[in-house]
Short mmCIF file of C-alpha atoms in Angstrom, two decimals:
data_model
loop_
_atom_site.label_atom_id
_atom_site.label_comp_id
_atom_site.label_asym_id
_atom_site.label_seq_id
_atom_site.Cartn_x
_atom_site.Cartn_y
_atom_site.Cartn_z
CA MET A 196 129.92 -80.49 234.79
CA LEU A 197 133.52 -81.17 233.84
CA ARG A 198 132.35 -83.11 230.79
CA LEU A 199 130.13 -80.21 229.71
CA PHE A 200 133.06 -77.82 230.12
CA CYS A 201 135.30 -80.04 227.95
CA LEU A 202 132.68 -80.25 225.24
CA PHE A 203 132.26 -76.48 225.29
CA THR A 204 136.03 -76.02 225.07
CA LEU A 205 136.30 -78.37 222.09
CA PHE A 206 133.46 -76.54 220.35
CA PHE A 207 135.11 -73.18 220.99
CA VAL A 208 138.47 -74.36 219.62
CA ALA A 209 136.86 -75.85 216.51
CA SER A 210 134.88 -72.66 215.91
CA ALA A 211 138.01 -70.57 216.29
CA GLN A 212 139.61 -72.43 213.41
CA ALA A 213 137.85 -70.45 210.69
CA GLU A 214 137.54 -72.01 207.26
CA VAL A 215 140.14 -71.16 204.67
CA ARG A 216 138.99 -68.13 202.66
CA VAL A 217 139.33 -68.95 198.98
CA LEU A 218 138.83 -66.19 196.42
CA THR A 219 138.76 -66.77 192.67
CA SER A 220 138.80 -64.15 189.96
CA ILE A 221 135.98 -65.61 187.85
CA LYS A 222 133.05 -67.91 188.45
CA PRO A 223 134.32 -71.03 186.61
CA LEU A 224 137.28 -71.16 189.01
CA GLN A 225 134.85 -70.64 191.90
CA LEU A 226 132.84 -73.65 190.70
CA ILE A 227 135.96 -75.83 190.61
CA ALA A 228 136.91 -74.65 194.10
CA ALA A 229 133.38 -75.37 195.33
CA ALA A 230 133.79 -79.01 194.33
CA VAL A 231 137.07 -79.25 196.25
CA GLN A 232 135.73 -77.43 199.33
CA GLU A 233 132.38 -79.25 199.46
CA GLY A 234 131.34 -79.81 203.07
CA VAL A 235 134.21 -77.69 204.40
CA GLY A 236 133.86 -74.16 203.06
CA GLN A 237 132.42 -71.95 200.32
CA PRO A 238 134.74 -70.12 197.89
CA GLU A 239 134.12 -66.51 196.93
CA VAL A 240 134.40 -64.88 193.52
CA LEU A 241 135.76 -61.45 192.65
CA LEU A 242 133.87 -60.51 189.49
CA PRO A 243 130.14 -59.84 189.88
CA PRO A 244 127.61 -61.55 187.56
CA GLY A 245 127.74 -60.24 184.01
CA ALA A 246 131.16 -58.59 184.36
CA SER A 247 133.73 -59.30 181.67
CA PRO A 248 137.14 -60.51 182.87
CA HIS A 249 138.62 -58.78 179.83
CA HIS A 250 137.52 -55.28 180.86
CA TYR A 251 136.84 -55.24 184.61
CA ALA A 252 137.83 -52.30 186.83
CA LEU A 253 138.58 -53.10 190.47
CA ARG A 254 136.69 -51.27 193.20
CA PRO A 255 138.24 -50.46 196.62
CA SER A 256 136.20 -53.29 198.16
CA ASP A 257 137.62 -55.68 195.55
CA VAL A 258 141.17 -54.66 196.46
CA ARG A 259 140.46 -55.45 200.12
CA ARG A 260 139.08 -58.87 199.25
CA VAL A 261 142.14 -59.64 197.13
CA ARG A 262 144.37 -58.61 200.02
CA ASP A 263 142.52 -60.58 202.71
CA ALA A 264 141.81 -63.95 201.04
CA ASP A 265 143.90 -66.87 202.30
CA LEU A 266 144.17 -68.40 198.83
CA LEU A 267 143.60 -66.62 195.53
CA TYR A 268 143.24 -68.23 192.09
CA TRP A 269 143.09 -66.41 188.77
CA ILE A 270 143.65 -67.39 185.15
CA GLY A 271 146.61 -65.11 184.49
CA PRO A 272 147.52 -61.78 182.89
CA ASP A 273 146.22 -62.90 179.49
CA MET A 274 142.71 -62.93 180.97
CA GLU A 275 142.56 -60.60 183.98
CA ALA A 276 144.84 -57.74 182.98
CA PHE A 277 143.43 -55.68 185.86
CA LEU A 278 144.90 -57.96 188.57
CA PRO A 279 148.74 -58.00 188.38
CA ARG A 280 149.19 -54.53 189.88
CA VAL A 281 147.11 -55.23 192.99
CA LEU A 282 148.53 -58.75 193.34
CA SER A 283 152.05 -57.33 193.55
CA SER A 284 151.31 -56.12 197.07
CA ARG A 285 149.62 -59.33 198.25
CA ASP A 286 151.63 -61.43 200.74
CA LYS A 287 149.46 -64.59 200.80
CA PRO A 288 149.43 -67.50 198.32
CA GLN A 289 148.16 -66.72 194.83
CA VAL A 290 148.06 -68.97 191.79
CA ALA A 291 147.84 -68.01 188.11
CA VAL A 292 146.42 -71.32 186.88
CA GLN A 293 147.71 -70.80 183.33
CA ASP A 294 151.20 -71.44 184.76
CA LEU A 295 150.40 -74.74 186.48
CA PRO A 296 152.40 -77.78 185.30
CA GLY A 297 150.23 -80.15 183.31
CA MET A 298 147.94 -77.53 181.79
CA THR A 299 147.07 -77.89 178.11
CA LEU A 300 147.24 -74.41 176.59
CA ARG A 301 146.10 -73.14 173.22
CA HIS A 302 146.95 -69.97 171.33
CA PHE A 303 144.65 -68.09 168.99
CA GLY A 304 145.38 -69.23 165.46
CA ASP A 305 146.51 -72.70 166.59
CA SER A 306 143.88 -74.19 164.31
CA GLU A 307 142.94 -72.93 160.88
CA HIS A 308 140.22 -70.30 160.75
CA GLU A 309 138.17 -69.36 157.73
CA HIS A 310 138.72 -65.73 156.85
CA ASP A 311 136.86 -63.15 154.84
CA HIS A 312 139.98 -62.86 152.65
CA ASP A 313 138.92 -66.07 150.91
CA HIS A 314 135.80 -64.47 149.51
CA GLU A 315 135.63 -63.49 145.85
CA ASN A 316 134.87 -59.88 146.74
CA HIS A 317 138.34 -58.64 147.70
CA ASP A 318 137.11 -55.12 148.47
CA HIS A 319 136.48 -56.30 151.99
CA ALA A 320 139.94 -57.75 152.41
CA HIS A 321 141.46 -54.34 153.02
CA GLU A 322 138.77 -53.16 155.39
CA HIS A 323 139.68 -53.57 159.06
CA ALA A 324 136.13 -54.52 159.94
CA ALA A 325 136.30 -57.51 157.63
CA ASP A 326 139.13 -58.98 159.69
CA ASP A 327 136.60 -59.34 162.51
CA LEU A 328 135.06 -62.26 160.62
CA GLY A 329 138.09 -64.32 161.58
CA HIS A 330 139.38 -62.86 164.82
CA ASP A 331 138.04 -61.50 168.07
CA HIS A 332 138.74 -57.91 169.16
CA ASP A 333 139.92 -59.18 172.55
CA HIS A 334 142.23 -61.88 171.19
CA ARG A 335 145.32 -61.32 169.04
CA PRO A 336 146.48 -64.18 166.78
CA GLY A 337 149.30 -65.99 168.56
CA SER A 338 148.30 -64.80 172.04
CA LEU A 339 147.30 -67.27 174.73
CA ASP A 340 143.71 -68.44 174.65
CA ALA A 341 142.95 -67.96 178.34
CA HIS A 342 139.53 -69.66 178.30
CA LEU A 343 141.38 -72.73 179.53
CA TRP A 344 138.73 -73.76 182.08
CA LEU A 345 136.57 -75.11 179.24
CA ALA A 346 138.83 -78.16 178.96
CA ALA A 347 137.90 -80.73 181.60
CA ALA A 348 141.51 -81.94 181.71
CA ASN A 349 142.62 -78.45 182.75
CA ALA A 350 139.89 -78.29 185.40
CA LYS A 351 141.32 -81.48 186.92
CA VAL A 352 144.78 -79.91 187.12
CA ILE A 353 143.35 -76.78 188.76
CA ALA A 354 141.29 -78.81 191.25
CA ALA A 355 144.33 -80.90 192.20
CA ARG A 356 146.32 -77.75 192.98
CA MET A 357 143.44 -76.32 195.02
CA ALA A 358 143.16 -79.55 197.02
CA ALA A 359 146.90 -79.54 197.74
CA ASP A 360 146.88 -75.89 198.81
CA LEU A 361 143.84 -76.32 201.04
CA SER A 362 145.33 -79.42 202.66
CA LYS A 363 148.44 -77.45 203.63
CA LEU A 364 146.43 -74.67 205.27
CA ASP A 365 143.76 -76.94 206.73
CA ALA A 366 145.41 -80.30 207.46
CA ALA A 367 142.46 -81.40 209.61
CA ASN A 368 140.32 -81.64 206.48
CA ALA A 369 142.98 -83.00 204.11
CA GLU A 370 141.18 -86.34 203.72
CA ARG A 371 137.96 -84.56 202.82
CA TYR A 372 139.70 -82.46 200.17
CA ALA A 373 141.27 -85.61 198.69
CA ALA A 374 137.91 -87.38 198.61
CA ASN A 375 136.23 -84.35 197.01
CA LEU A 376 138.95 -84.22 194.36
CA LYS A 377 138.47 -87.90 193.56
CA ALA A 378 134.71 -87.41 193.24
CA PHE A 379 135.21 -84.36 191.00
CA ASP A 380 137.49 -86.28 188.64
CA ALA A 381 135.00 -89.16 188.50
CA ARG A 382 132.14 -86.78 187.61
CA LEU A 383 134.16 -85.31 184.78
CA ASP A 384 135.17 -88.72 183.42
CA ALA A 385 131.55 -89.84 183.32
CA LEU A 386 130.44 -86.56 181.75
CA ASP A 387 133.13 -86.76 179.07
CA GLY A 388 131.71 -90.02 177.74
CA ARG A 389 128.18 -88.60 177.60
CA ILE A 390 129.26 -85.43 175.82
CA ARG A 391 131.32 -87.34 173.26
CA ALA A 392 128.29 -89.45 172.36
CA GLN A 393 126.03 -86.38 172.30
CA LEU A 394 128.23 -84.25 170.03
CA ALA A 395 129.61 -86.92 167.69
CA ALA A 396 126.90 -86.29 165.07
CA LEU A 397 127.44 -82.52 165.10
CA GLN A 398 130.91 -82.46 163.58
CA GLY A 399 130.91 -80.37 160.42
CA LYS A 400 127.64 -78.56 161.15
CA PRO A 401 128.18 -74.81 160.71
CA TYR A 402 127.91 -72.27 163.48
CA PHE A 403 129.31 -68.85 164.28
CA VAL A 404 130.18 -67.09 167.54
CA PHE A 405 130.40 -63.47 168.67
CA HIS A 406 133.29 -64.21 171.02
CA GLU A 407 136.11 -66.67 170.44
CA ALA A 408 135.81 -68.34 173.83
CA PHE A 409 135.06 -71.99 173.08
CA ASP A 410 138.14 -73.38 171.33
CA TYR A 411 139.16 -75.61 174.26
CA PHE A 412 135.73 -77.22 174.42
CA GLU A 413 135.54 -77.53 170.64
CA ALA A 414 138.97 -79.14 170.40
CA ALA A 415 138.02 -81.72 173.02
CA TYR A 416 134.96 -82.84 171.06
CA GLY A 417 135.91 -82.40 167.41
CA LEU A 418 133.91 -79.24 166.71
CA LYS A 419 134.96 -75.96 165.10
CA HIS A 420 133.10 -72.70 164.67
CA ALA A 421 132.91 -71.46 161.08
CA GLY A 422 133.73 -67.86 161.97
CA VAL A 423 133.73 -65.11 164.57
CA PHE A 424 131.42 -62.12 164.23
CA SER A 425 133.35 -59.93 166.63
CA VAL A 426 131.86 -56.52 167.33
CA LEU A 427 132.76 -53.81 169.81
CA THR A 428 129.82 -53.47 172.17
CA GLU A 429 130.11 -49.68 172.27
CA VAL A 430 130.42 -49.20 168.50
CA GLN A 431 127.76 -50.07 165.96
CA PRO A 432 129.52 -51.61 162.93
CA GLY A 433 129.28 -49.89 159.57
CA ALA A 434 127.11 -50.96 156.67
CA ARG A 435 129.99 -52.65 154.80
CA HIS A 436 130.85 -54.73 157.84
CA VAL A 437 127.25 -55.86 158.31
CA ALA A 438 126.97 -56.66 154.61
CA ALA A 439 130.14 -58.78 154.77
CA MET A 440 128.81 -60.74 157.73
CA ARG A 441 125.41 -61.30 156.09
CA GLU A 442 127.17 -62.46 152.92
CA ARG A 443 129.07 -64.99 154.98
CA LEU A 444 125.86 -66.33 156.50
CA GLN A 445 124.13 -66.47 153.09
CA GLN A 446 126.98 -68.49 151.64
CA THR A 447 126.93 -70.89 154.58
CA GLY A 448 123.20 -71.64 154.48
CA PRO A 449 121.35 -72.98 157.55
CA SER A 450 123.50 -72.33 160.60
CA CYS A 451 123.52 -71.19 164.23
CA VAL A 452 124.94 -67.97 165.65
CA PHE A 453 125.80 -68.09 169.35
CA SER A 454 126.12 -65.09 171.65
CA GLU A 455 126.99 -65.11 175.35
CA PRO A 456 124.68 -63.97 178.14
CA PRO A 457 123.76 -61.67 179.66
CA LEU A 458 123.88 -59.46 176.57
CA ARG A 459 123.13 -60.30 172.95
CA PRO A 460 124.83 -57.93 170.49
CA ARG A 461 122.40 -55.39 169.09
CA LEU A 462 123.56 -56.49 165.68
CA ALA A 463 122.32 -60.08 166.05
CA GLU A 464 118.75 -59.68 164.82
CA THR A 465 119.73 -57.33 161.98
CA LEU A 466 122.49 -59.67 160.89
CA THR A 467 120.28 -62.75 160.68
CA ALA A 468 116.92 -61.29 159.59
CA GLY A 469 115.43 -63.23 156.68
CA LEU A 470 118.22 -65.84 156.68
CA PRO A 471 117.97 -69.55 157.65
CA VAL A 472 119.96 -68.81 160.79
CA LYS A 473 119.06 -69.52 164.40
CA LEU A 474 120.22 -67.36 167.31
CA ALA A 475 121.16 -69.10 170.55
CA GLU A 476 123.39 -68.64 173.59
CA LEU A 477 126.44 -70.38 175.06
CA ASP A 478 127.53 -69.38 178.55
CA ALA A 479 131.27 -69.88 179.02
CA LEU A 480 131.19 -68.43 182.57
CA GLY A 481 128.24 -70.35 184.03
CA GLY A 482 126.70 -67.10 185.21
CA THR A 483 123.36 -68.52 186.41
CA LEU A 484 124.66 -71.73 187.95
CA PRO A 485 124.49 -72.29 191.72
CA VAL A 486 127.83 -72.63 193.49
CA ASN A 487 128.11 -76.29 194.45
CA ALA A 488 130.09 -79.44 193.71
CA ALA A 489 128.03 -80.32 190.62
CA ALA A 490 128.11 -76.88 189.01
CA TYR A 491 131.36 -77.06 187.01
CA PRO A 492 130.33 -80.31 185.25
CA GLN A 493 126.96 -78.65 184.64
CA LEU A 494 128.73 -75.73 182.93
CA LEU A 495 130.26 -78.13 180.39
CA GLU A 496 127.01 -80.05 180.01
CA ASN A 497 125.12 -76.81 179.35
CA LEU A 498 127.55 -75.99 176.53
CA ALA A 499 127.00 -79.42 174.99
CA ASN A 500 123.23 -79.07 175.32
CA GLY A 501 123.23 -75.58 173.80
CA LEU A 502 125.25 -76.68 170.80
CA SER A 503 123.28 -79.86 170.18
CA GLU A 504 119.86 -78.24 170.64
CA CYS A 505 120.54 -75.58 167.99
CA LEU A 506 122.64 -77.59 165.53
CA ASN A 507 120.30 -80.61 165.61
CA SER A 508 117.43 -78.33 164.62
CA LEU A 509 119.05 -77.16 161.36
#
């Protein structure tokens, strides 16, 4: 009877030690946290599926979750501009991962972009819409490119910080967090070799994007998009803008144009109709991936597969 009582007491004490509540702003950070917490806990994410971190509006329930989480990770004010105000009243640990030592950061315009200004028809050069062929509405030249999770090296830095933070709050599982971190790094190292081999033959093949989100991934593997067809989702571009974009595609020849799920710009089919251009998707947020230890590497692998599938078919 005494033994049964002791076992019950131990079970009660263990159950009372609730898992550390980890909240991340966006799903890619949740996937990294899931690898670190594997077997111990399940991280939560703030933004619902399909929501843009550039334009999200917090609900009262979101504010409560931000307040209550034990650990909170976000990219930083260059990505989630809606968060700093509510974070100012939070009294628990919070980490803007863009500020972590060891991160490799890029700024828009770091590498040379092709611009519409190089075209022979200079009428477009003075039209604001034509500038969208080189730059994204959401991203000013010289500003931080906050899509930093698409570099595996940055994901390792983020995971290491998460493991350290979790070990401080949950010392009983510190060895598990360390082992999970080691396994995560090993997965990424193995994946890096496979992606390098997969994408080596694609260098120089032309493709365009609707959102300038992939520069970190491209820089890691020697790729570069030929241009950005940035459009405001709530505004249908004018005829001159569409004509300038179609001219760009005609001059390029066979190419791919990538949008991001869940929405494809209404302009996509009109823009590419009758041209040797293929439409495809690249998901920078991993929106449909399950939340588990293998999901973040799968996010990168899906990008590599999407690029190679379309570009190899040209």
